[in-house]
CSV table of C-alpha atoms in Angstrom, one decimal:
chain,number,residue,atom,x,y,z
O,1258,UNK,CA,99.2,110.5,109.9
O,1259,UNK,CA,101.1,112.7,112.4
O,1260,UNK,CA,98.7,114.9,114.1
O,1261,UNK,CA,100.9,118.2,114.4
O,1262,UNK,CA,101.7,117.8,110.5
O,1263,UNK,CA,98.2,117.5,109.2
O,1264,UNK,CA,97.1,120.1,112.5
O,1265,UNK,CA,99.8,122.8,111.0
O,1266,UNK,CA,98.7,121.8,106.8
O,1267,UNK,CA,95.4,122.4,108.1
O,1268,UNK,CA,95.7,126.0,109.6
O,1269,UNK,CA,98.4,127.0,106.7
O,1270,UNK,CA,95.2,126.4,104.4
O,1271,UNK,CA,92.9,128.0,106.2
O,1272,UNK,CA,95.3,131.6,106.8
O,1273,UNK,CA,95.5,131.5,103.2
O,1274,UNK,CA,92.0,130.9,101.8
O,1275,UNK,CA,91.1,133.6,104.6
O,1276,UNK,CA,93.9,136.0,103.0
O,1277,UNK,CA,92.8,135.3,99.2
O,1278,UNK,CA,89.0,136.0,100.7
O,1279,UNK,CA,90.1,139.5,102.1
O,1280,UNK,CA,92.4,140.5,99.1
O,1281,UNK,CA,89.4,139.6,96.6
O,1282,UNK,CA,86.8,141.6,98.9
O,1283,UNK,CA,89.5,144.5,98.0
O,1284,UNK,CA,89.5,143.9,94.3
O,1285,UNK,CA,85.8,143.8,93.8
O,1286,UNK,CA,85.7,147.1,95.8
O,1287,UNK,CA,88.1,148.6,93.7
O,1288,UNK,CA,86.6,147.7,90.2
O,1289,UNK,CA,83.5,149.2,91.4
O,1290,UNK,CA,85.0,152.2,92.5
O,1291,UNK,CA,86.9,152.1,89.4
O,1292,UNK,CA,83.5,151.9,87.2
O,1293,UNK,CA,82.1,155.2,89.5
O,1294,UNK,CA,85.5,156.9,88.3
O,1295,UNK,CA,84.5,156.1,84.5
O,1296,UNK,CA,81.1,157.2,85.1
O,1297,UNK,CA,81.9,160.5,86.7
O,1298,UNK,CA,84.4,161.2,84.2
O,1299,UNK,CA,81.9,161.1,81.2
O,1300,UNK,CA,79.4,163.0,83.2
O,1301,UNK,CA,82.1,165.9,84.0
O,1302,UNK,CA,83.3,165.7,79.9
O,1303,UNK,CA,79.4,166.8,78.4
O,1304,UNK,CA,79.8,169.9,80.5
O,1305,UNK,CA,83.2,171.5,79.8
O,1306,UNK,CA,85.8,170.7,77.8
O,1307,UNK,CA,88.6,171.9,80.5
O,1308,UNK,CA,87.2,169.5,82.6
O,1309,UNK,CA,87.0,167.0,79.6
O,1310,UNK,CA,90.3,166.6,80.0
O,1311,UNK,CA,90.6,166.0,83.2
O,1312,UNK,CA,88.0,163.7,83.0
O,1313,UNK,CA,89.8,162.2,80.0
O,1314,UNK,CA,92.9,161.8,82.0
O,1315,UNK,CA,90.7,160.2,84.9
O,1316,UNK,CA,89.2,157.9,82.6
O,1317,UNK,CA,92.8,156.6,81.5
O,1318,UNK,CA,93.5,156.3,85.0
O,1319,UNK,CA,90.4,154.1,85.8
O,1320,UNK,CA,91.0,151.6,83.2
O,1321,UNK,CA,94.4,151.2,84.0
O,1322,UNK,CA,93.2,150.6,87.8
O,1323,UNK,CA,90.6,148.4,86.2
O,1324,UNK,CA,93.2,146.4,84.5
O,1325,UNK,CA,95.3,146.2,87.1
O,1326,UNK,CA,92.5,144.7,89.4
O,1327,UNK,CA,91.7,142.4,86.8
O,1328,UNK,CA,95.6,141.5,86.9
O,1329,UNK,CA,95.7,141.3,90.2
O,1330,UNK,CA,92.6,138.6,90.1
O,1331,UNK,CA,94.6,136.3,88.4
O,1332,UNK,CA,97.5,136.5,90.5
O,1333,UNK,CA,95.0,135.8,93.7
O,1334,UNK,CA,93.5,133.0,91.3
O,1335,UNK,CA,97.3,131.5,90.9
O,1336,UNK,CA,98.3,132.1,95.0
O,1337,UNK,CA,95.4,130.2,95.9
O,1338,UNK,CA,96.1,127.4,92.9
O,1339,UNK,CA,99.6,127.1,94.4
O,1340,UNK,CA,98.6,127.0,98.0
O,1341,UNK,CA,95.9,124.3,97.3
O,1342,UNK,CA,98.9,122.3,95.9
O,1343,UNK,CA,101.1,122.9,98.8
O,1344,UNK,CA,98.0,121.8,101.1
O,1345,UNK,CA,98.0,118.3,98.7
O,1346,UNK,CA,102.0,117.7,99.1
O,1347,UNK,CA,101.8,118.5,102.8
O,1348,UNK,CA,99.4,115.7,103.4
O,1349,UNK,CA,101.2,113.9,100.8
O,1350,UNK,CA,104.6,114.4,103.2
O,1351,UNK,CA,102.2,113.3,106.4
O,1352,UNK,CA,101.0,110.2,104.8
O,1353,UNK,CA,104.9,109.4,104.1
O,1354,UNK,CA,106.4,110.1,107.4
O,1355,UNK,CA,103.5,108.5,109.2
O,1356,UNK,CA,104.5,105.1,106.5
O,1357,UNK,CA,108.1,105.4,107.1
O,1358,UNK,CA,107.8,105.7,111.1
O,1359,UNK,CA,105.8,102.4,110.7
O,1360,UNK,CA,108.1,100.3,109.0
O,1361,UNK,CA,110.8,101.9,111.3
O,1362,UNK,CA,108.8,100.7,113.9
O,1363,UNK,CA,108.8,97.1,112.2
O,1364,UNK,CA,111.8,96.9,111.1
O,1365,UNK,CA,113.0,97.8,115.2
O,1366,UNK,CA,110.9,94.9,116.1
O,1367,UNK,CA,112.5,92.4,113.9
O,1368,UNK,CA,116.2,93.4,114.9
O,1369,UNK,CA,114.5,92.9,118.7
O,1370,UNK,CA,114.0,89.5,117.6
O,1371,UNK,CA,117.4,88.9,115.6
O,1372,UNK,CA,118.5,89.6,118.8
O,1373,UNK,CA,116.8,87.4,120.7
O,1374,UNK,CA,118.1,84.6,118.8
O,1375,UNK,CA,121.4,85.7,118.6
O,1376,UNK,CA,121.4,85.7,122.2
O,1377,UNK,CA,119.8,82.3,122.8
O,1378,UNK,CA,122.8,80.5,120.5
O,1379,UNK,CA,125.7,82.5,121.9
O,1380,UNK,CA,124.4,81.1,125.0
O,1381,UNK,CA,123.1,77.2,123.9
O,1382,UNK,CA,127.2,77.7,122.4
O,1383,UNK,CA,128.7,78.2,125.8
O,1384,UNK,CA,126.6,75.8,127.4
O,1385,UNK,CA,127.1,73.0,124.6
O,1386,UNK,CA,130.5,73.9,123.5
O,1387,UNK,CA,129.4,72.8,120.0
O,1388,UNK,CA,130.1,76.1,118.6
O,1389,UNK,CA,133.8,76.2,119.2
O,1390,UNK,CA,134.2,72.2,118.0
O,1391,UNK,CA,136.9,72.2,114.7
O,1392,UNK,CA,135.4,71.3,111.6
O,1393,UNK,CA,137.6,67.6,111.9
O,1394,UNK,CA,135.4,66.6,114.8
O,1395,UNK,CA,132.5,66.4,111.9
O,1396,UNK,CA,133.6,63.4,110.2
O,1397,UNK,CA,131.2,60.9,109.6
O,1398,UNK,CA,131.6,59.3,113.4
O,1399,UNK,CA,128.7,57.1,115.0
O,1400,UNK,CA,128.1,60.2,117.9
O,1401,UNK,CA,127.7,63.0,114.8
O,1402,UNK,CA,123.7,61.4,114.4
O,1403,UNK,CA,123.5,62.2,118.2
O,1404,UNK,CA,125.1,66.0,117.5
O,1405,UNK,CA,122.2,66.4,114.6
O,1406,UNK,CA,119.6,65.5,117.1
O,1407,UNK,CA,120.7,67.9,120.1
O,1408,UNK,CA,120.7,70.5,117.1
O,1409,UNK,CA,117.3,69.5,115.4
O,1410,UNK,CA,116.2,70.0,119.2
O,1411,UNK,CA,117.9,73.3,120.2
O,1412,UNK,CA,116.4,74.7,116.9
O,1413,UNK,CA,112.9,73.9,117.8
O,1414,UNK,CA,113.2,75.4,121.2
O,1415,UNK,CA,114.8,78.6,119.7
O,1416,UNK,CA,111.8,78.9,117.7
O,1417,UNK,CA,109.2,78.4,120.2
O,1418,UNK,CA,110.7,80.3,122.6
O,1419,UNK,CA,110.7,83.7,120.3
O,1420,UNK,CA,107.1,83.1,118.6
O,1421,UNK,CA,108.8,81.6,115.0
O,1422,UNK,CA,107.2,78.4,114.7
């Protein structure tokens, strides 16, 4: 895994569990200070009835805070759903990258190695000259077993000399 990927997932997770924390803290502060509203409403209605309708009026306001708060609960409960997913496909994306810079890696080493060879023919070619020989030359002839052997040979030390045996 990359270390600054999973290092910056990380942090992103904990800023947001800390920012779900302190916006809960506020919600349960404010349905408790919504249930002191319904209380002192009631209490206000038994002794007058202009201020029963004030209180009336307070109560509807409480219990639409109330409902509000409980509204905004969920919400908090969906934000903190979604950033726990976003957390998952992060170190999902880490996983991947740290995978694909891998096989990168591998796949850089074999073209090394592709290279290697290529370079040991082109220059066992200019040395030998067989390379460049037209395809007449190849008739059956008593010197073509001695061609096959020089090759057989050359083959063998191409593959010793970059690990393929």
């Amino acid at each position: 895994m990359n270390p600054g990927l999973l290092a910056a997932g990380l942090a992103v997770d904990r800023e947001t569990n800390a920012a779900v924390g302190d916006v809960a803290a506020g919600t349960d502060r404010m349905a408790k200070n919504a249930a002191l509203m319904t209380d002192s409403a009631l209490l206000l209605g038994k002794n007058s009835s202009s201020v029963a309708a004030a209180a009336e009026e307070a109560l509807t306001n409480a219990q639409t805070v109330a409902k509000a708060s409980s509204q905004l609960s969920a919400s908090i409960a969906e934000i903190a759903s979604q950033a726990n997913s976003s957390r998952k496909l992060t170190l999902e994306a880490v996983t991947a990258s740290t995978h694909a810079q891998s096989t990168i890696a591998n796949l850089s080493e074999a073209a090394g190695k592709v290279g290697a060879v290529t370079n040991l023919i082109s220059e066992i070619a200019s040395q030998t000259n067989l390379l460049a020989l037209p395809r007449v030359a190849f008739r059956p002839k008593p010197w073509l077993r001695r061609v096959a052997a020089l090759r057989h040979i050359v083959d063998r030390g191409v593959c010793k000399r970059n690990n393929l045996a």
